[in-house]
Coordinates of C-alpha atoms and ligand atoms in Angstrom, one line a residue:
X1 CA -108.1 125.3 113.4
X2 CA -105.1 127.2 113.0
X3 CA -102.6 124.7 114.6
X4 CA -103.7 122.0 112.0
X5 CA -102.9 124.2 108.9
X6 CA -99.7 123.4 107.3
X7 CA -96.3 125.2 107.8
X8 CA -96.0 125.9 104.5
X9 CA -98.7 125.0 101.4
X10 CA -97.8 125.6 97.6
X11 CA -100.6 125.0 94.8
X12 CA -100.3 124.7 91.3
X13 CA -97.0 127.0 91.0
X14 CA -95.8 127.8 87.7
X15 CA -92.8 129.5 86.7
X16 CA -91.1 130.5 83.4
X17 CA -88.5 131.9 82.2
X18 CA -87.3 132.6 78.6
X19 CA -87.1 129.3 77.4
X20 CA -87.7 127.4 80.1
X21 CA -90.4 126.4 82.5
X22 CA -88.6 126.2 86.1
X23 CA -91.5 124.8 87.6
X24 CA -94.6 123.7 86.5
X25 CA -98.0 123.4 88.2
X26 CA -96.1 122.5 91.7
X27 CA -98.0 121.4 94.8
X28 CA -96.1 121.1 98.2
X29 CA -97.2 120.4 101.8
X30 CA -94.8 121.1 104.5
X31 CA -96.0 120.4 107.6
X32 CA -94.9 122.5 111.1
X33 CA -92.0 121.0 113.1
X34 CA -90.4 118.4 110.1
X35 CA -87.5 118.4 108.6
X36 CA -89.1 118.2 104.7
X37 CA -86.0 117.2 101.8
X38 CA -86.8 118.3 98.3
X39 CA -84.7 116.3 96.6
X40 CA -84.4 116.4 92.7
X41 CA -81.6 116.7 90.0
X42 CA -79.8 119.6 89.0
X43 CA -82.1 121.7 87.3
X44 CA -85.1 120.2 88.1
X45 CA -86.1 123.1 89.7
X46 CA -85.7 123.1 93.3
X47 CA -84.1 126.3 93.8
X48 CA -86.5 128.5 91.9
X49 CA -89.3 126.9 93.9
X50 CA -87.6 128.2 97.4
X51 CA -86.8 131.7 96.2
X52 CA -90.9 131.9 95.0
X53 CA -91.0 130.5 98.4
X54 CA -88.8 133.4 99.8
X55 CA -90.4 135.9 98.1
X56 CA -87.6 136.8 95.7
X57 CA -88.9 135.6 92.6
X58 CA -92.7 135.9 91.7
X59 CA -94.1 132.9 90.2
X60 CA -96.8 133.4 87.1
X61 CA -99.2 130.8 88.3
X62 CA -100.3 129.9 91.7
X63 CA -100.8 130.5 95.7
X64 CA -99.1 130.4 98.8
X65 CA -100.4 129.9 102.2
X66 CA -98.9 130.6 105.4
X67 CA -100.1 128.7 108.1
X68 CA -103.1 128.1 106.8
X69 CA -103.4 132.2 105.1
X70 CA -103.1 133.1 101.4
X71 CA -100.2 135.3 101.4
X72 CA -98.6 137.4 98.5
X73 CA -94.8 137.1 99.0
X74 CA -93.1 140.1 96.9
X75 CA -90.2 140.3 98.5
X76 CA -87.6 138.6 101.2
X77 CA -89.1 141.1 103.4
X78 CA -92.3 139.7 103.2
X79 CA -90.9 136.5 104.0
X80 CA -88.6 136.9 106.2
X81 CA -91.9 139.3 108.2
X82 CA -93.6 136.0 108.0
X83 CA -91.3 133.9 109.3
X84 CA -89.7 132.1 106.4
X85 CA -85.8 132.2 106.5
X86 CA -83.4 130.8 103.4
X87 CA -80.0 130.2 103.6
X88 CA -79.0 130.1 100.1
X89 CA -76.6 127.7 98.0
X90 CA -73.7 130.3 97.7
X91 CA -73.2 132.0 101.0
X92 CA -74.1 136.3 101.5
X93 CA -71.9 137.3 103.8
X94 CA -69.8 140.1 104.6
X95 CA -66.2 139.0 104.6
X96 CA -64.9 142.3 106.3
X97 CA -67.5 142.2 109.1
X98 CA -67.3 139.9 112.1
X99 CA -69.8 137.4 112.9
X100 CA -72.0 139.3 115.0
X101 CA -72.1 142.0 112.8
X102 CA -73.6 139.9 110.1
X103 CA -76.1 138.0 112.2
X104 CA -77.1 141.3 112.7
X105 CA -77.4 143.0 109.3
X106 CA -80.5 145.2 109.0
X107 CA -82.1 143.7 111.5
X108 CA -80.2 145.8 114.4
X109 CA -81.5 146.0 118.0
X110 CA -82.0 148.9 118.8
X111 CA -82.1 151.7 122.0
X112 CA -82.7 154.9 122.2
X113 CA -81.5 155.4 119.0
X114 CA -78.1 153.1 118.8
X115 CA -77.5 150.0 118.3
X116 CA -78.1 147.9 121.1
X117 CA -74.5 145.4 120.6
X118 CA -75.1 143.9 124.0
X119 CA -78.4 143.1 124.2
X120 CA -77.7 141.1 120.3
X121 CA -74.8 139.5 122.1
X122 CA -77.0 138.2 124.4
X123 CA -79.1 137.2 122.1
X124 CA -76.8 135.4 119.6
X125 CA -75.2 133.9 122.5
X126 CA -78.4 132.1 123.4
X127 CA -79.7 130.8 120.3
X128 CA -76.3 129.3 119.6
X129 CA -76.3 127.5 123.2
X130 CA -80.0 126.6 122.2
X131 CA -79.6 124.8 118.7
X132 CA -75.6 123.8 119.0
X133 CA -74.6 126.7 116.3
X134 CA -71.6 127.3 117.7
X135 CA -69.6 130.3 116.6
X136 CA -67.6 133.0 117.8
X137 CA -69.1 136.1 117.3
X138 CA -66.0 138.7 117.2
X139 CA -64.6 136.6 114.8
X140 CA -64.0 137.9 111.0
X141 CA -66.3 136.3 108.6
X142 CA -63.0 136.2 106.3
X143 CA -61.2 133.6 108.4
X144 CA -64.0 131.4 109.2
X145 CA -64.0 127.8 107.2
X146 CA -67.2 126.4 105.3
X147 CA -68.9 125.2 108.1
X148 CA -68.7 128.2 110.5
X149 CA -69.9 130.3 107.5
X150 CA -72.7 128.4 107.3
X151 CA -73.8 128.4 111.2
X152 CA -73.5 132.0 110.8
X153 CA -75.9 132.2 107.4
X154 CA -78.6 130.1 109.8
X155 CA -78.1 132.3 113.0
X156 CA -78.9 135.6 110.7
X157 CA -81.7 134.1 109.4
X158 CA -83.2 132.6 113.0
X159 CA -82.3 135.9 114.5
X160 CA -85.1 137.4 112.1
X161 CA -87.4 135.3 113.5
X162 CA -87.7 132.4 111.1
X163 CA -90.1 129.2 112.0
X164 CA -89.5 128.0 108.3
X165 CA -85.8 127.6 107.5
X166 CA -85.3 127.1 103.6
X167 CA -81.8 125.7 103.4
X168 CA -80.3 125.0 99.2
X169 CA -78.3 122.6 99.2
X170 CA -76.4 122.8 102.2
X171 CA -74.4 120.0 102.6
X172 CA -72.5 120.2 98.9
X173 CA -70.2 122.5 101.1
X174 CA -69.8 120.5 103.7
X175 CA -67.4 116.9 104.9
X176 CA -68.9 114.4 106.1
X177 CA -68.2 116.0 109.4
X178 CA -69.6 119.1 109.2
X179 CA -72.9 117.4 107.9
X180 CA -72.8 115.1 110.9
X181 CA -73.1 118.5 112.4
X182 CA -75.4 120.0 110.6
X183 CA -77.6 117.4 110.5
X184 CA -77.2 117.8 114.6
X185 CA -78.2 121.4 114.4
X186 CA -81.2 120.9 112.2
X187 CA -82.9 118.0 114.6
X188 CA -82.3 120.9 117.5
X189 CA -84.5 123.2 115.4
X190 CA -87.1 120.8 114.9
X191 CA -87.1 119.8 118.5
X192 CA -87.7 123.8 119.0
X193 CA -90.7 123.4 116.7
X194 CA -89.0 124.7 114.0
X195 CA -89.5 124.1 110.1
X196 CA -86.8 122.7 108.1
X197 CA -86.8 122.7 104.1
X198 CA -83.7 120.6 103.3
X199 CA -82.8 121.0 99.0
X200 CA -80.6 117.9 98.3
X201 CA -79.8 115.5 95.8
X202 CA -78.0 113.2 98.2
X203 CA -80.3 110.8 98.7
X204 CA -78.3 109.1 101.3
X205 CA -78.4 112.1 103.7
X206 CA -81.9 113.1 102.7
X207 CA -83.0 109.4 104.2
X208 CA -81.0 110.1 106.8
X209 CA -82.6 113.1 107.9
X210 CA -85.6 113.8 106.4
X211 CA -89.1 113.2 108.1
X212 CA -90.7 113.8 104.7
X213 CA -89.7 113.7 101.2
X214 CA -91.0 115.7 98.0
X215 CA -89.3 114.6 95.0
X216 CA -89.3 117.2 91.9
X217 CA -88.7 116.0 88.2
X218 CA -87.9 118.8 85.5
X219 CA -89.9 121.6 87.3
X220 CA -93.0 119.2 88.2
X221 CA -93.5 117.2 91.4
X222 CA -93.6 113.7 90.7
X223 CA -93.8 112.5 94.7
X224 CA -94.9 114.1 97.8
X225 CA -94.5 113.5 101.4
X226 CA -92.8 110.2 100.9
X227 CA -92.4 108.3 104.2
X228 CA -88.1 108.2 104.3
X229 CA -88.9 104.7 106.5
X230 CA -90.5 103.3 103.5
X231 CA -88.7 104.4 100.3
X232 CA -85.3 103.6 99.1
X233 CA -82.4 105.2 97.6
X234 CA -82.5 103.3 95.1
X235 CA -86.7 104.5 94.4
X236 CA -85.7 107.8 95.2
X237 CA -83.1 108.1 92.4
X238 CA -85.7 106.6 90.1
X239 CA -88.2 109.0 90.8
X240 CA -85.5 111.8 90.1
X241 CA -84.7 110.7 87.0
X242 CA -87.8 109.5 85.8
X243 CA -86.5 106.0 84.7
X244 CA -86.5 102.3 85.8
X245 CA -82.3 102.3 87.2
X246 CA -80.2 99.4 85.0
X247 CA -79.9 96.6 88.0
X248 CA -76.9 94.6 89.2
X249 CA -76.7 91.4 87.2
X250 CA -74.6 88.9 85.9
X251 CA -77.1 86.9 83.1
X252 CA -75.5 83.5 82.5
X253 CA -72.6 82.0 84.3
X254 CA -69.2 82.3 83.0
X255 CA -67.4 80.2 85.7
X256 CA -64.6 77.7 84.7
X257 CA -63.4 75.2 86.7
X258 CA -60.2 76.8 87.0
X259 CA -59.1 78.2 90.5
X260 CA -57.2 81.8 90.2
X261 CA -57.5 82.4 94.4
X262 CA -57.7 79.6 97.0
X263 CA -57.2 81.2 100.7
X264 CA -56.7 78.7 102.9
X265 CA -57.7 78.1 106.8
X266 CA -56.8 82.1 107.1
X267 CA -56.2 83.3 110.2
X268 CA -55.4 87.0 111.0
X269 CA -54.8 88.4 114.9
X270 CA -54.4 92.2 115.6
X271 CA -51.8 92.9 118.1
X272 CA -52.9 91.5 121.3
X273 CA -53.9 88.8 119.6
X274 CA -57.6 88.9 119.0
X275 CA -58.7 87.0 115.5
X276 CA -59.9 89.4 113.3
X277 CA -60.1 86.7 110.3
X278 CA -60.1 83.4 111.7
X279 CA -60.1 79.9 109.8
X280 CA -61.5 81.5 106.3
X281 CA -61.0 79.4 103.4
X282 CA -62.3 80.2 100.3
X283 CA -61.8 79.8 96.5
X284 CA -62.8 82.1 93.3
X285 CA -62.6 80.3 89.8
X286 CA -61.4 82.1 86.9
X287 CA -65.1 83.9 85.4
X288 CA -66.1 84.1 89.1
X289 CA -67.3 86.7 90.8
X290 CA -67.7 85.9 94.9
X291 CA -68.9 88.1 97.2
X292 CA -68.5 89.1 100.6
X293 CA -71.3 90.2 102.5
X294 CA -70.7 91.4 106.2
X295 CA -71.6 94.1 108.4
X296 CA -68.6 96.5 108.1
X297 CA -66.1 95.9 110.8
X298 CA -66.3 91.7 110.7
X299 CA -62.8 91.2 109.0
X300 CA -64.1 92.1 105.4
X301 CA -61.2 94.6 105.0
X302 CA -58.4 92.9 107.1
X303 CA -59.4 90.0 104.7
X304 CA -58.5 91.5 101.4
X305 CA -55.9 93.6 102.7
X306 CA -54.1 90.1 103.6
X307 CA -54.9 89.0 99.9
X308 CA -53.5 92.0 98.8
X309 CA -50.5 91.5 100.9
X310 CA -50.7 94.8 103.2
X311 CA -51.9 92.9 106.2
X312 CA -49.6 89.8 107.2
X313 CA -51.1 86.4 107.7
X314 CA -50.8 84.5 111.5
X315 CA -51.9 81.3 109.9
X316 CA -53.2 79.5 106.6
X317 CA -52.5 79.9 103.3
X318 CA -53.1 82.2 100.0
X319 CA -52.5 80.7 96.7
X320 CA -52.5 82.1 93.6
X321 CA -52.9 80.5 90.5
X322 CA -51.3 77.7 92.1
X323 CA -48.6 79.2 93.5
X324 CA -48.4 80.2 97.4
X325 CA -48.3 83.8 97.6
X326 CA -48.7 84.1 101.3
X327 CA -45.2 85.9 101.8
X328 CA -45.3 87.7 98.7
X329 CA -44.8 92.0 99.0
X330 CA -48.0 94.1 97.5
X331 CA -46.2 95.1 94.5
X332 CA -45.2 91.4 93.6
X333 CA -49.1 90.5 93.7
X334 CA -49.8 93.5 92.0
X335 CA -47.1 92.5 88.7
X336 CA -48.4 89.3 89.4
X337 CA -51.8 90.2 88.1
X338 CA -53.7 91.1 91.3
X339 CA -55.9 94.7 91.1
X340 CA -57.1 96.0 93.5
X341 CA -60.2 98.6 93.7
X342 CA -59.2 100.3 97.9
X343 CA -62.2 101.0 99.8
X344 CA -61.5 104.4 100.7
X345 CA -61.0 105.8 96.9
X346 CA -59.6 108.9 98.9
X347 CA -57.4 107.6 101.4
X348 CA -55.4 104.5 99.3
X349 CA -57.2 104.8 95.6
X350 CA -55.9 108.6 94.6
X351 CA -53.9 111.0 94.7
X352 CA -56.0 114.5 94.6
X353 CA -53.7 116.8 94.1
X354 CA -51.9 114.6 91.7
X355 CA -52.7 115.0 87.8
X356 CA -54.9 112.0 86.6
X357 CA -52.2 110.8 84.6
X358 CA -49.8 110.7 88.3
X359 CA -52.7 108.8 89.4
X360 CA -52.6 106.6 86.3
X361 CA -49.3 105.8 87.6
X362 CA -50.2 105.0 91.1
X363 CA -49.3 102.1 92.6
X364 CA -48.3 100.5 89.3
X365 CA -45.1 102.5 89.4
X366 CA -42.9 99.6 88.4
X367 CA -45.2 98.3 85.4
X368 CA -46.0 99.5 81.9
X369 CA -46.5 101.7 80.3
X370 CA -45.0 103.6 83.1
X371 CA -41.8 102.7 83.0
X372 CA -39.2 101.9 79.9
X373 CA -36.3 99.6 81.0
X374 CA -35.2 101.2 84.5
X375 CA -36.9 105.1 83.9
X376 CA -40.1 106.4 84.7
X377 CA -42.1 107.0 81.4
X378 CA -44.2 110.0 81.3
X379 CA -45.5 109.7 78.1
X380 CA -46.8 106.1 78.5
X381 CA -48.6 106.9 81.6
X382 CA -49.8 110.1 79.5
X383 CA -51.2 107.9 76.3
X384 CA -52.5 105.5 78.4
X385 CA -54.5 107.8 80.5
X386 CA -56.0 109.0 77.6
X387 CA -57.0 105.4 76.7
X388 CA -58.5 105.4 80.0
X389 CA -60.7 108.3 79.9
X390 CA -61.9 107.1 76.5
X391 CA -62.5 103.4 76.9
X392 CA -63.9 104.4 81.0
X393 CA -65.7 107.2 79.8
X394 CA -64.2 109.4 82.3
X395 CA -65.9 112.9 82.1
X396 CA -62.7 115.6 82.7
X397 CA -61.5 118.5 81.0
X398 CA -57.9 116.8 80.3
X399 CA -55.4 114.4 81.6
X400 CA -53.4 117.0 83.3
X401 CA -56.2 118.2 85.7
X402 CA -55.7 117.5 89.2
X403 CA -58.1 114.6 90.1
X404 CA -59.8 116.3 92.7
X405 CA -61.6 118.1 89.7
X406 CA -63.3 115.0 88.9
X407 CA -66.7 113.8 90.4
X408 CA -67.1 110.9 92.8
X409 CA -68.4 108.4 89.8
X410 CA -65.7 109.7 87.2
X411 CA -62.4 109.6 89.9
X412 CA -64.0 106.0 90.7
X413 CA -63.8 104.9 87.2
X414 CA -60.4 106.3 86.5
X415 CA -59.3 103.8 89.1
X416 CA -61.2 101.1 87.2
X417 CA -59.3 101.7 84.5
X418 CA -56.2 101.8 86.1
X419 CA -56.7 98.4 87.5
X420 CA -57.9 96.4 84.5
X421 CA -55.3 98.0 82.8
X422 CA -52.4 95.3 82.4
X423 CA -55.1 92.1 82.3
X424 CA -54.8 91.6 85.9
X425 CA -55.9 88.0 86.8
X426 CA -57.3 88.9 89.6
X427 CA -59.8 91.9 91.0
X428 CA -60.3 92.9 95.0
X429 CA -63.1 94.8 94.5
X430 CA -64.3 96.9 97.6
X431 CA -67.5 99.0 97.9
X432 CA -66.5 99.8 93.8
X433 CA -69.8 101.9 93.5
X434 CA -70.5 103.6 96.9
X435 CA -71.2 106.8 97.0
X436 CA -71.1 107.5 92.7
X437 CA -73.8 108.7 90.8
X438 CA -76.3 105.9 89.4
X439 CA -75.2 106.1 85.4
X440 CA -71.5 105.9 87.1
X441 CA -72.6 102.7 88.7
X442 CA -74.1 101.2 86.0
X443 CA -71.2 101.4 83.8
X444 CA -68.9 100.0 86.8
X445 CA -71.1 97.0 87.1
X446 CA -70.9 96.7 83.1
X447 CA -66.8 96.9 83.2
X448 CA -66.9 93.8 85.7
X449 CA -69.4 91.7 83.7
X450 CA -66.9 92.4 80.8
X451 CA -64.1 91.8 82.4
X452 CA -65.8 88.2 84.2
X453 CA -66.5 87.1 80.8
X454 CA -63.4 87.5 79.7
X455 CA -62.1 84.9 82.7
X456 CA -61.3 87.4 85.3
X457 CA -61.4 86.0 88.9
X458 CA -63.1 88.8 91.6
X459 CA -63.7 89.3 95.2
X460 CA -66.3 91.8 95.6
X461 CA -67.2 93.3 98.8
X462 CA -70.5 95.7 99.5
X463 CA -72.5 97.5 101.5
X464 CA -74.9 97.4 99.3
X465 CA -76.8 94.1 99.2
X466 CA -78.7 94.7 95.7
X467 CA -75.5 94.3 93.9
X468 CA -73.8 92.1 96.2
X469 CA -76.8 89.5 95.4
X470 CA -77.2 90.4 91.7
X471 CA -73.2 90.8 90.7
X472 CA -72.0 87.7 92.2
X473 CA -72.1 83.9 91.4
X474 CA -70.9 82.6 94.6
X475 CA -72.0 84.8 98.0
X476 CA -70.7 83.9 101.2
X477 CA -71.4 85.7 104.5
X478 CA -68.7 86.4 107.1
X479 CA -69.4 87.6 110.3
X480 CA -67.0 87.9 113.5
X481 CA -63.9 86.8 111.3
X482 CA -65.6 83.7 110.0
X483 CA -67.4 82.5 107.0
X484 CA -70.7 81.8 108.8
X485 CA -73.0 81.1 105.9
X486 CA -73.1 80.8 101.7
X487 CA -76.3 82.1 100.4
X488 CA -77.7 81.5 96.3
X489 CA -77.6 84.6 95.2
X490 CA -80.2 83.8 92.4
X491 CA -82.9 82.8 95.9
X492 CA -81.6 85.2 98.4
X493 CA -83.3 88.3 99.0
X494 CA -81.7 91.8 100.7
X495 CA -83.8 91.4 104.2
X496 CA -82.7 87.8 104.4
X497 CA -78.9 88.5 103.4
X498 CA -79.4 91.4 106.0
X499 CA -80.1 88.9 108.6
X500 CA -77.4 86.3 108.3
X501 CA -74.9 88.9 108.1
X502 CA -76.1 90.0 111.9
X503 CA -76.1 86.3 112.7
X504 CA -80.1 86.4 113.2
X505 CA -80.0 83.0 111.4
X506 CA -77.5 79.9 111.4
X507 CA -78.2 79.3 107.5
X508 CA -80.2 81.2 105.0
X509 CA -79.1 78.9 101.6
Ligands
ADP601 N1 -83.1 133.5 86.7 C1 -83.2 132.5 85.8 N2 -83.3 132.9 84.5 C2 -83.4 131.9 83.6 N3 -83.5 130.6 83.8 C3 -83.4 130.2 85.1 C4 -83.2 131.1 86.1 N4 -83.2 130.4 87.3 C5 -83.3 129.1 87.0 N5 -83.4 129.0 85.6 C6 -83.6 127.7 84.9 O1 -84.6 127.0 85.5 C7 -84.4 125.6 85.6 C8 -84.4 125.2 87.1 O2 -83.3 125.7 87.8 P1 -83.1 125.6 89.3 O3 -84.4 126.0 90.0 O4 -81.9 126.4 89.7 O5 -82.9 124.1 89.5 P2 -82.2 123.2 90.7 O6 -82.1 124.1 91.9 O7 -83.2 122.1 91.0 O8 -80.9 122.7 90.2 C9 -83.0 125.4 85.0 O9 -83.2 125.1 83.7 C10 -82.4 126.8 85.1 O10 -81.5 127.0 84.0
MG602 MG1 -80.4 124.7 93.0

């Protein structure tokens, strides 16, 4: 029964190379018309298994069937002659040749002889309208951006004739637009019947778009075929690493009875006067971590940004340590001993272009050790970076790089740093670990335990419900503005958090 047979079946592939064994007795099943992820970590062996796969490496153990046929891949032309495509990690295009040119690469039409431009036009033109590739095709592959140059890679291959599109890593070029599109382009294909092998070790956007998941673990697969409706990130990044993950947790209390933040009866309106924060009172103890748990959009954000004194309060009160702060500017909060950890670490937490010692400076411009008497002081902000990296463990070549050379996790714990530096009093915390790698996150979760012990008050805000219920003493959920509910986050669990949040029950505690 041919149309049962697998897309694509690997057994027991095995391959070496001096020193190393890239993969190791692999098994994969890729079924015809998903969209499979192979997700693993860097070097796990993911990209030697697709170029076996595409016939440009050989592998010293193993088969490979075809649609259901043993086949003997020596080359990309075998491959590509049996319909597998790969669109590799570091693009192969021509720069001096224009986009139809390369589509078209060795694979010319031809008539009578000459290359038959119009009827590859055509062509081109329709698979693009077909799978929403949109490019231009007398364009030079030299001014195209990331994105474009990728549409192009997948046209070239799909004008070959693919069914099975490999595609290495192919978002880790992308912005989070361009993946929104791609991840467009590759449900078109496998509403075309197409195949779709997606290498990632995003494990966000592999559960977003995956139908199946294969998880390989230094060269060997260590899950198949996982059902993306019924695993978790948080699974999937154990199975890549091969380890239980530390967990969000706060062990015994360290909560005083002394109040750092009471907000009271909080009201904020946006312009035409809709409440956006409405009647919130709420206090944090010094030692106390509360959290906020809300679906995003219910006044989380305008909520801290009024503690933090960038949004303006219509009515009710903040008080810090006693004293009403409600009128206070950011910067007199911030001297005051207020940090403050921004959502959107790219938009209000860094500079990227800056040096990581610029950044140091950041929003603390008026403090030490960046300024002596009235001057800027360079070589405070310098030594005191260099405190940061060491005591944050940031991982970065120096202090004068700019701090877009810096990984997600490490720029994330540079601003850590910054903001316990000083002894701040008091921590807004927002989505501190989203997106960062999971030792990253670990260590984050370990500098607020530290610095709750040592009295800190914090307002910590999440999208992730496993470490709003483990890091926080107090939870409360807002929705709509309001403080609808306080769970125990010792009792609550994630699905029924989930649900008070969306206001499917009055009371969950
Ligand atoms: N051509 C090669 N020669 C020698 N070692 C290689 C070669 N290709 C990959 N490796 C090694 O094989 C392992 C798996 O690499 P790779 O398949 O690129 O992993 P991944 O794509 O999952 O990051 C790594 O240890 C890598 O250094
Ligand atoms: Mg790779």
């Amino acid at each position: 029964m041919p149309d049962e047979a697998p897309a694509v079946r690997l057994s027991g592939i095995t391959k070496r190379f001096p020193g190393v064994v890239a993969n190791r007795d692999i098994n994969l099943t890729i079924e015809r018309g998903e969209v499979h992820a192979l997700c693993g970590e860097n070097g796990a062996g993911k990209s030697t298994l697709m170029k076996i796969l595409y016939g440009m490496q050989q592998p010293d153990e193993g088969s490979i069937e075809i649609d259901g046929a043993a086949v003997s891949l020596r080359s990309p032309a075998d491959a590509i002659g049996l319909g597998i495509g790969m669109v590799h990690q570091h693009f192969k295009l021509a720069d001096n040749l224009t986009v139809l040119e390369n589509v078209i690469l060795g694979a010319e039409p031809r008539r009578r002889g000459r290359i038959d431009f119009a009827a590859a036009r055509a062509r081109i033109a329709e698979m693009s309208a077909r799978y929403g590739l949109h490019v231009e095709p007398d364009a030079l592959v030299e001014t195209l951006g990331v994105g474009e140059r990728q549409r192009v890679e997948i046209l070239k291959v799909l004008f070959r004739g693919a069914r099975v599109l490999i595609l290495d890593e192919p978002t880790a070029v992308l912005v989070p637009q361009e993946v929104d599109e791609l991840f467009g382009n590759l449900r078109e294909l496998r509403a075309e019947g197409l195949t779709v092998l997606f290498i990632s070790h995003k494990l966000d956007e592999v559960l977003s778009v995956a139908d199946a998941i294969s998880v390989i673990r230094r060269g060997t697969t260590v899950a198949t075929c996982l059902d993306p409706a019924e695993v978790t990130s948080r699974r999937l990044a154990e199975l890549m690493v091969g380890s239980e993950l530390p967990t969000p947790e706060l062990r015994e209390s360290t909560v005083t009875d002394e109040v750092q933040l009471e907000i009271e009866k909080l009201t904020v309106l946006t312009p035409s006067g809709r409440p956006v924060v409405e009647d919130v009172s709420l206090r944090i103890h010094r030692g106390e971590i509360v959290g906020l748990a809300g679906v995003e959009g219910n006044g989380q954000s305008e909520l801290i940004e009024t503690v933090m004194g960038l949004v303006s309060a219509d009515a009710g009160f903040v008080r810090f340590g006693g004293e009403d702060i409600t009128d206070w500017t950011t910067r007199r909060r911030r001297e005051a001993g207020i940090a403050y950890i921004p959502e959107d670490r790219h938009r209000h937490g860094l500079v990227l272009e800056g040096s990581l010692w610029e950044n140091r400076m950041l929003g603390h411009q008026t403090e030490r050790p960046n300024v002596r008497g009235p001057w800027v002081d360079k070589r405070g902000a310098k030594r005191d970076t260099t405190r940061i990296v060491q005591e944050y463990d940031v991982r970065t070549p120096g202090i004068d790089v700019p701090a877009s050379a810096l990984s997600g996790g490490n720029q994330q714990k540079l601003i850590v740093g910054r903001e316990m530096s000083g002894e701040p009093k008091l921590l807004i915390a927002a989505h501190p670990t989203r997106g960062i790698d999971v030792g990253a996150q670990a260590a984050i979760w370990e500098y607020l335990r530290q610095a709750r012990a040592a009295g800190l008050a914090v307002l910590l805000i999440s999208a992730d419900l496993e470490e709003l219920i483990g890091m926080s003493d107090t939870l409360h959920v807002i929705l709509r503005g309001r403080l609808v509910a306080e769970v125990d986050p010792a009792r609550v669990t994630p699905e029924e958090l989930g649900s008070a949040m969306t206001g499917a029950t009055e009371d969950t505690a």
